[in-house]
Tab-separated table of C-alpha atoms in Angstrom:
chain	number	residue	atom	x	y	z
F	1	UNK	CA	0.000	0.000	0.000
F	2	UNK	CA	2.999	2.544	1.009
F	3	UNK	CA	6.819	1.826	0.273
F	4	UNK	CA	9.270	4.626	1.056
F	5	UNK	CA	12.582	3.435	0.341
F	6	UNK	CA	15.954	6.050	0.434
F	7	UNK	CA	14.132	8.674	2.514
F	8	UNK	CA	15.849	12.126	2.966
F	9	UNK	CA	14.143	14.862	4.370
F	10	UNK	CA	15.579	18.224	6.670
F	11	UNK	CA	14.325	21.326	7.588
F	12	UNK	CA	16.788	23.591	6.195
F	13	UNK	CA	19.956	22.512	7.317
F	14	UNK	CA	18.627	20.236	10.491
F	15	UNK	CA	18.029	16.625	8.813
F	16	UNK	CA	15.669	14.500	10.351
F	17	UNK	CA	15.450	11.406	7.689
F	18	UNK	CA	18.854	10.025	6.301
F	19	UNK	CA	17.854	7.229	4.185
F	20	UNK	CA	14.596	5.610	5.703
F	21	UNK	CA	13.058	2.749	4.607
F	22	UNK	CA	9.406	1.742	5.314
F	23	UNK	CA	6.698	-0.759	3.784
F	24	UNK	CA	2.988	-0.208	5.251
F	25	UNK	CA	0.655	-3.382	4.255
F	26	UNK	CA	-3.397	-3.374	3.962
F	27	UNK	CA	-5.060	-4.972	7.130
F	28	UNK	CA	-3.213	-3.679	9.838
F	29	UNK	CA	-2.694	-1.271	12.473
F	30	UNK	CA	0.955	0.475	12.720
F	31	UNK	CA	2.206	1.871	15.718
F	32	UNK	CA	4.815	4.623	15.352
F	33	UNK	CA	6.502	5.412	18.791
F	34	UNK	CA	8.937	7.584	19.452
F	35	UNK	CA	9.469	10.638	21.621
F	36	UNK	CA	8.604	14.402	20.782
F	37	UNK	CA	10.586	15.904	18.068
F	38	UNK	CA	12.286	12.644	16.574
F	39	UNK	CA	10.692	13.025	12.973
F	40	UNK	CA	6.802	11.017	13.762
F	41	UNK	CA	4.405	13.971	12.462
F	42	UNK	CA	7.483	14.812	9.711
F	43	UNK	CA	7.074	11.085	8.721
F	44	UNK	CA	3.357	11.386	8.417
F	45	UNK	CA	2.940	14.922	6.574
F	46	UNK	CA	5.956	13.285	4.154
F	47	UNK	CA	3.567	9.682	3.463
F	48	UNK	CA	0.270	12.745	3.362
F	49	UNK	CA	2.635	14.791	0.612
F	50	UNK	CA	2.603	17.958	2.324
F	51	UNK	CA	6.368	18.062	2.766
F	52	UNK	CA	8.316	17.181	-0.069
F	53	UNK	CA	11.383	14.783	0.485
F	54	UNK	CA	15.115	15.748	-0.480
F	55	UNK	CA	15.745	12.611	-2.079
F	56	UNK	CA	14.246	8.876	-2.127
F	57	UNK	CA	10.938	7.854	-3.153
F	58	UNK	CA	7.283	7.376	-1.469
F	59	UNK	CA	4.864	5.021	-3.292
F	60	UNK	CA	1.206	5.409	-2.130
F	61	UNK	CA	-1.472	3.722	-4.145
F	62	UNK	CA	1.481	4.014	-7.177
F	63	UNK	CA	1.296	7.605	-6.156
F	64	UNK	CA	3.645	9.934	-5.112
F	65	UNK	CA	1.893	11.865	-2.429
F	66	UNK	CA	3.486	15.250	-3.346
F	67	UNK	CA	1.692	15.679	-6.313
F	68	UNK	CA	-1.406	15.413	-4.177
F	69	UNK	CA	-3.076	14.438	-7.274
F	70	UNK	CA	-7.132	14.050	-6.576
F	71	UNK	CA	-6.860	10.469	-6.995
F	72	UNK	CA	-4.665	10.091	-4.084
F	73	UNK	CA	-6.359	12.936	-2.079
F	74	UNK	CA	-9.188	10.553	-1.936
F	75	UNK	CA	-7.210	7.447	-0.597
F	76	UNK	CA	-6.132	8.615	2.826
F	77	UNK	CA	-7.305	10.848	5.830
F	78	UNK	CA	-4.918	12.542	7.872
F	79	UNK	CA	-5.663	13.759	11.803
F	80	UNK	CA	-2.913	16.065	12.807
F	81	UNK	CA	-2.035	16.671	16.221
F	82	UNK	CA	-3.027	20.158	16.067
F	83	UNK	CA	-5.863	21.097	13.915
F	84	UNK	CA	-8.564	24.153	13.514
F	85	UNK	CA	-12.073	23.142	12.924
F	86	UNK	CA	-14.390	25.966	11.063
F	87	UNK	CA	-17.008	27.497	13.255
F	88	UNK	CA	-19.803	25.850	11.461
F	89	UNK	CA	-22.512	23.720	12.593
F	90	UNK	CA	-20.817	19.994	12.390
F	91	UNK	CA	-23.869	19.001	9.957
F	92	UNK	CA	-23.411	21.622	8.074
F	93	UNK	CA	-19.350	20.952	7.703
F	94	UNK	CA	-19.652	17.008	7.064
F	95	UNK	CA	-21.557	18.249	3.914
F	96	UNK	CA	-18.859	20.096	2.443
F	97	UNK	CA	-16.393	17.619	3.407
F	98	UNK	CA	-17.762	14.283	2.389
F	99	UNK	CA	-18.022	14.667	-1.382
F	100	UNK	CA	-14.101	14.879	-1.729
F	101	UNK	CA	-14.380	11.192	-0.244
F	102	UNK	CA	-16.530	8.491	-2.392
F	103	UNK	CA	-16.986	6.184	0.053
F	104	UNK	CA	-18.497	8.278	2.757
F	105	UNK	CA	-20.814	6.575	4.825
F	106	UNK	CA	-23.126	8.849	6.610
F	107	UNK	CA	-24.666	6.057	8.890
F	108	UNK	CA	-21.120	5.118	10.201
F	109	UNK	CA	-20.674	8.630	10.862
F	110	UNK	CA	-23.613	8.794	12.654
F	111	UNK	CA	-22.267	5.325	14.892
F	112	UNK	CA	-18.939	6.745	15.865
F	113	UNK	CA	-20.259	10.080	16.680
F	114	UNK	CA	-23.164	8.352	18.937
F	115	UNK	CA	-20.105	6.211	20.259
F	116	UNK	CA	-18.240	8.699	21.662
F	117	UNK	CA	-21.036	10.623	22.863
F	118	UNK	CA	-20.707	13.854	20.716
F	119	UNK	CA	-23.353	16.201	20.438
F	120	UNK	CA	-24.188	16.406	16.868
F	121	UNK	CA	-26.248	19.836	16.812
F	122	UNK	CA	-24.432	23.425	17.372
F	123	UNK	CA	-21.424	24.724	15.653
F	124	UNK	CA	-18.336	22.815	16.021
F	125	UNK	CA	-16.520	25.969	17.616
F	126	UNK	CA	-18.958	25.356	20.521
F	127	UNK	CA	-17.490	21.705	21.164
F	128	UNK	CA	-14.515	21.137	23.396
F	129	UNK	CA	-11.192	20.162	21.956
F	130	UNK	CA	-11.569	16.415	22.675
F	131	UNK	CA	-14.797	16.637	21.428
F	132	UNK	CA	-13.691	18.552	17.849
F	133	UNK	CA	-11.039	16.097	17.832
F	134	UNK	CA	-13.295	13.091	18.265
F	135	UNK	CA	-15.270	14.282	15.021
F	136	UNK	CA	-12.503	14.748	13.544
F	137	UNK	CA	-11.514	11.023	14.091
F	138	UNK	CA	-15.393	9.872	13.347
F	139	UNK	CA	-15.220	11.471	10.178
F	140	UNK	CA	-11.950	10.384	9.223
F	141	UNK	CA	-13.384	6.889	9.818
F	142	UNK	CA	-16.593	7.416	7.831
F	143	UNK	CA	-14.840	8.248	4.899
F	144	UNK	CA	-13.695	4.760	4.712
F	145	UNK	CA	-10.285	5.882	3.326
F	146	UNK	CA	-7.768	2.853	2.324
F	147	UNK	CA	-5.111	4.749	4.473
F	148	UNK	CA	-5.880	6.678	7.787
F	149	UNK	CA	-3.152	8.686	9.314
F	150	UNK	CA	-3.067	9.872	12.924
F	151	UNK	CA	-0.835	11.791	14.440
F	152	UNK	CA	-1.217	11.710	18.533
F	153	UNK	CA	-4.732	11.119	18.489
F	154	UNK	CA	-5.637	10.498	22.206
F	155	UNK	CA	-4.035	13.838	23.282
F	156	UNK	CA	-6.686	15.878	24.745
F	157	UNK	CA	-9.172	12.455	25.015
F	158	UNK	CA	-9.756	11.237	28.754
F	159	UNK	CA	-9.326	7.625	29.741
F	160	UNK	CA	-13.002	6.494	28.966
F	161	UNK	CA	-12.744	8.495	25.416
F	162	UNK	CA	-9.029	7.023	25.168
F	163	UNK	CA	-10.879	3.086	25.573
F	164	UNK	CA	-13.305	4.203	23.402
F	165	UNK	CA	-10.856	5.249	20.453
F	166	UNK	CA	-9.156	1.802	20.936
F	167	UNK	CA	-12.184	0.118	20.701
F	168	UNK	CA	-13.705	1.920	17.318
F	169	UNK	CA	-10.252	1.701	15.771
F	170	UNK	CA	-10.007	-1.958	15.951
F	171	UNK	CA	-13.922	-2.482	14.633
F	172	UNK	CA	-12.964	0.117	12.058
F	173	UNK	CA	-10.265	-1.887	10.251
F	174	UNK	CA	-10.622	-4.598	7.229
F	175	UNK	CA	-8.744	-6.247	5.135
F	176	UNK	CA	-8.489	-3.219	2.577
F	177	UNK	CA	-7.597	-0.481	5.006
F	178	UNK	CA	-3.973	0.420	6.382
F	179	UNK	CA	-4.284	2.913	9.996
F	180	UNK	CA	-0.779	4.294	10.997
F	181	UNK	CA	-0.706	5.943	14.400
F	182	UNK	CA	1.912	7.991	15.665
F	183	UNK	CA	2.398	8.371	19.495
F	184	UNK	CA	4.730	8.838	22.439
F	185	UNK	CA	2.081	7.976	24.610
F	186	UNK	CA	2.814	4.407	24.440
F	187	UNK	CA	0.096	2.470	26.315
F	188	UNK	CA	-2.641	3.899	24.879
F	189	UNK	CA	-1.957	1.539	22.175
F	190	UNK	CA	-1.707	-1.555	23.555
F	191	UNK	CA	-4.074	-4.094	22.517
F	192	UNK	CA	-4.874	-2.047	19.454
F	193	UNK	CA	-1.908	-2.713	17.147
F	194	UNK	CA	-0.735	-5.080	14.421
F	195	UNK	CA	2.573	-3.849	14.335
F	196	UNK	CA	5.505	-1.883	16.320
F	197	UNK	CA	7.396	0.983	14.504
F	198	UNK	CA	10.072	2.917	16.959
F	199	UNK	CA	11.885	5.817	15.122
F	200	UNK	CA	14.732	7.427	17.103
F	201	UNK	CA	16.395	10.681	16.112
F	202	UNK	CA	15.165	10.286	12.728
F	203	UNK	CA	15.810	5.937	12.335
F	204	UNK	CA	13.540	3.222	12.869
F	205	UNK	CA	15.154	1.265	15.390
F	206	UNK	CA	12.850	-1.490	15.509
F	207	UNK	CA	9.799	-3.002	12.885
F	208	UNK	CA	8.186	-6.068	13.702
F	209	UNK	CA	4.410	-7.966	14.439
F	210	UNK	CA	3.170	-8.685	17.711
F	211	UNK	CA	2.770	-11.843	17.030
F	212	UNK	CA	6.516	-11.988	15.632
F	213	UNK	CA	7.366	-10.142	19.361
F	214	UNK	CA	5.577	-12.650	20.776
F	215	UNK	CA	7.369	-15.320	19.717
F	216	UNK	CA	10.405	-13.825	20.142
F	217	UNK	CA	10.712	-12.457	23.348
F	218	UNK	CA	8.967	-13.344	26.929
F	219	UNK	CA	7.378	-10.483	29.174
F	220	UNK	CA	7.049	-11.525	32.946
F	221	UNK	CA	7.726	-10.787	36.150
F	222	UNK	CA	10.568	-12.547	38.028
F	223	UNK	CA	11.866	-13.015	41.551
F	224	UNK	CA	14.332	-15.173	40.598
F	225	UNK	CA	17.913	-12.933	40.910
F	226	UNK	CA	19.736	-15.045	38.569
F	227	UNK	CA	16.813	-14.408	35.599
F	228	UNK	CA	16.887	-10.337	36.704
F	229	UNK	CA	20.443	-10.522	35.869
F	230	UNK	CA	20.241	-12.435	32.345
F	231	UNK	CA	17.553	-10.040	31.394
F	232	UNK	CA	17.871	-8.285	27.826
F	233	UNK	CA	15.639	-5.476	29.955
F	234	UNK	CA	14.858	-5.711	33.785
F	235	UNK	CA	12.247	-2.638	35.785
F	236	UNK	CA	11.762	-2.962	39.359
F	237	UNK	CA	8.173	-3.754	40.633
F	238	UNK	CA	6.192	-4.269	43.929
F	239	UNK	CA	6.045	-7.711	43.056
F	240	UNK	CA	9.428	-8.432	42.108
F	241	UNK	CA	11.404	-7.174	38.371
F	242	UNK	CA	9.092	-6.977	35.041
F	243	UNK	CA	11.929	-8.763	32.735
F	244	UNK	CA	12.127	-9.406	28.881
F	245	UNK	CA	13.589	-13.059	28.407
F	246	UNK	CA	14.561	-14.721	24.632
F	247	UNK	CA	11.294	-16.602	24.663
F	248	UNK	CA	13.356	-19.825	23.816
F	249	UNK	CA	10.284	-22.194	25.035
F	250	UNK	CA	7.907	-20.577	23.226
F	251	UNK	CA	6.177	-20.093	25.989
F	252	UNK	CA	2.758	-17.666	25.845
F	253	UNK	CA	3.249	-14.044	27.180
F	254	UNK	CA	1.499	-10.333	26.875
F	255	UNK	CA	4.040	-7.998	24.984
F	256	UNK	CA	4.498	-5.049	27.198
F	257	UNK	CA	4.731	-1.947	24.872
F	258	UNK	CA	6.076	0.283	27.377
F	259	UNK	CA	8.977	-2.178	28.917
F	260	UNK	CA	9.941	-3.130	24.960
F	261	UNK	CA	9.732	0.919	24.127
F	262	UNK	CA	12.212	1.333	26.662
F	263	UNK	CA	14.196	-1.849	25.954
F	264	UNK	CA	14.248	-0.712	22.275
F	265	UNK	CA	15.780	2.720	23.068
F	266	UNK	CA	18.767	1.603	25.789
F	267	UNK	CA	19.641	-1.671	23.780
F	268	UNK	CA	17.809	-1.976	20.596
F	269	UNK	CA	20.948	-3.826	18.824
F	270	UNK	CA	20.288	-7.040	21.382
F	271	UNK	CA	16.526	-6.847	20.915
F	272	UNK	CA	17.077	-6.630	17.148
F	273	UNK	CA	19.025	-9.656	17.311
F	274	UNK	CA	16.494	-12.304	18.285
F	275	UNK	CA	14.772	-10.926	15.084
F	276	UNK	CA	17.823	-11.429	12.096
C-alpha cells in the first residue's frame, strides 16, 4: 500500500530522515513510537505529501503523495495533532467535506459520533477540543479511506474516550484499510496494534508484528535474581522485576509496549538480534 525506500528529508539545514526505509501493508494497524521531536508527524505529513522529500521515493497507491493528485487525495485521511475546525454547525461541515471522499458513509458517521457521545447539533466551535477532535476522528473513519493517518490522536481524550478510540479503531479496520498511528504515549496503544514501529532521532530502530514479538521475546515478572540478571531489559516492581527473556520455550506471554519501548531505546541492537 505505502513503500518509502531512500528517505531524505531536513528542515533547512537540520536533517531528520537520512535514508529511511518503510513498507505499510493493507489490514493492519501500525504503531509509530517515538518521543517528541524525533521526525513522527514529519514522517506522516511526508507519506500525506505535504512536505516534499530531499531525495528517495514514497509510493502510495502508485502515487507519489506530493503531487497530491485528486486520486490520491481521496485514498487517505490525515488527523494532525493540532488542527482548527471551522465554526460551522458539524452538519453543516460534514456536507462540504464528504463529497471529496466516495466512500463516505453517513450512517457510520452517525455510529462513531453516537459512540463517543458527541453532540451532533451546534457549531463545532462550541465543542470542546476532545470533542472537535473526536469528530474529527469519526469522520476520518466514515470516509472509509484505504489509508488513515493519525498523528497523537488520544491527546486531549480522557481515559473512557481514550478506551473508546481503541475500541472503534479496531472495529474500524478490514482487510483493505492500512491505519498508521503515531504516538509517544505508548500504552494507549496496547491491545490495538498489528505492528511496532520505533523511530529514534530520525531511524527506525525497531519493525516487527506482535505476534513476531511474541514469539520472540517473553514479558514476565521474576523473583528469581539469577533471571533479573540475564535479562535483555529488567524494571523494578512491587512484586518483584518486570523482565524481557529470549522466549526460547515458546512459551505464551502479553508484549508489554512500554517495557519493549524502553528496551528498544537503551539496547535496541540485542533486541534486534532475536529478530535477524
Amino acid at each position: 500500500m505505502v513503500t518509502i525506500h531512500n528517505l531524505h528529508f531536513s528542515y533547512r539545514r537540520r536533517p531528520v530522515f537520512t535514508g529511511l526505509d518503510l513498507e505499510l501493508q493493507p489490514g493492519q494497524i501500525y504503531g509509530l513510537l517515538g518521543r517528541n521531536g524525533t521526525g513522527k508527524s514529519t514522517l506522516l505529513r511526508n507519506i500525506a505529501g505535504f512536505l516534499f522529500p530531499q531525495k528517495g521515493e514514497i509510493d502510495a497507491f502508485g502515487f507519489t503523495p506530493g503531487k497530491r493528485q485528486p486520486a490520491f487525495l481521496a485514498k487517505y485521511f490525515h488527523v494532525p495533532e493540532d488542527f482548527q475546525l471551522p465554526d460551522v454547525p458539524l452538519a453543516r461541515w460534514i456536507q462540504y467535506m464528504s463529497p471529496f471522499y466516495p466512500d463516505f458513509n453517513q450512517g457510520q458517521f452517525e455510529h462513531y459520533t453516537r459512540e463517543f457521545t458527541i453532540p451532533t447539533f451546534g457549531h463545532l466551535q462550541e465543542l470542546s477540543y476532545g470533542q472537535q477532535k473526536k469528530v474529527l476522528i469519526s469522520l476520518a473513519l466514515a470516509t472509509n479511506a484505504p489509508l488513515l493517518l493519525m498523528d497523537e490522536p488520544t491527546n486531549g481524550l480522557d481515559i473512557h474516550s481514550k478506551s473508546q478510540f481503541r475500541k472503534i479503531i479496531a472495529g474500524a479496520l478490514d482487510d483493505r484499510k492500512c491505519i498508521l498511528i503515531s504516538t509517544h504515549q505508548v500504552k494507549d496503544l496496547e491491545n490495538l496494534i498489528d505492528n511496532v514501529t520505533i523511530l529514534e532521532e530520525g531511524k527506525i530502530l525497531f519493525h516487527q508484528s506482535m505476534n513476531r514479538i511474541a514469539e520472540k521475546l517473553l514479558f514476565k515478572l521474576s523473583v528469581d535474581p539469577d533471571e533479573a540478571a540475564r535479562a535483555l531489559h529488567a524494571e523494578s516492581s512491587l512484586k518483584g522485576q518486570a523482565v524481557i527473556l529470549p522466549n526460547l520455550e515458546g512459551e505464551d506471554s502479553r508484549p508489554d509496549l512500554e517495557m519493549l519501548y524502553k528496551a528498544v531505546l537503551l539496547n535496541g541492537k540485542t533486541i534486534n538480534a532475536f529478530f535477524s
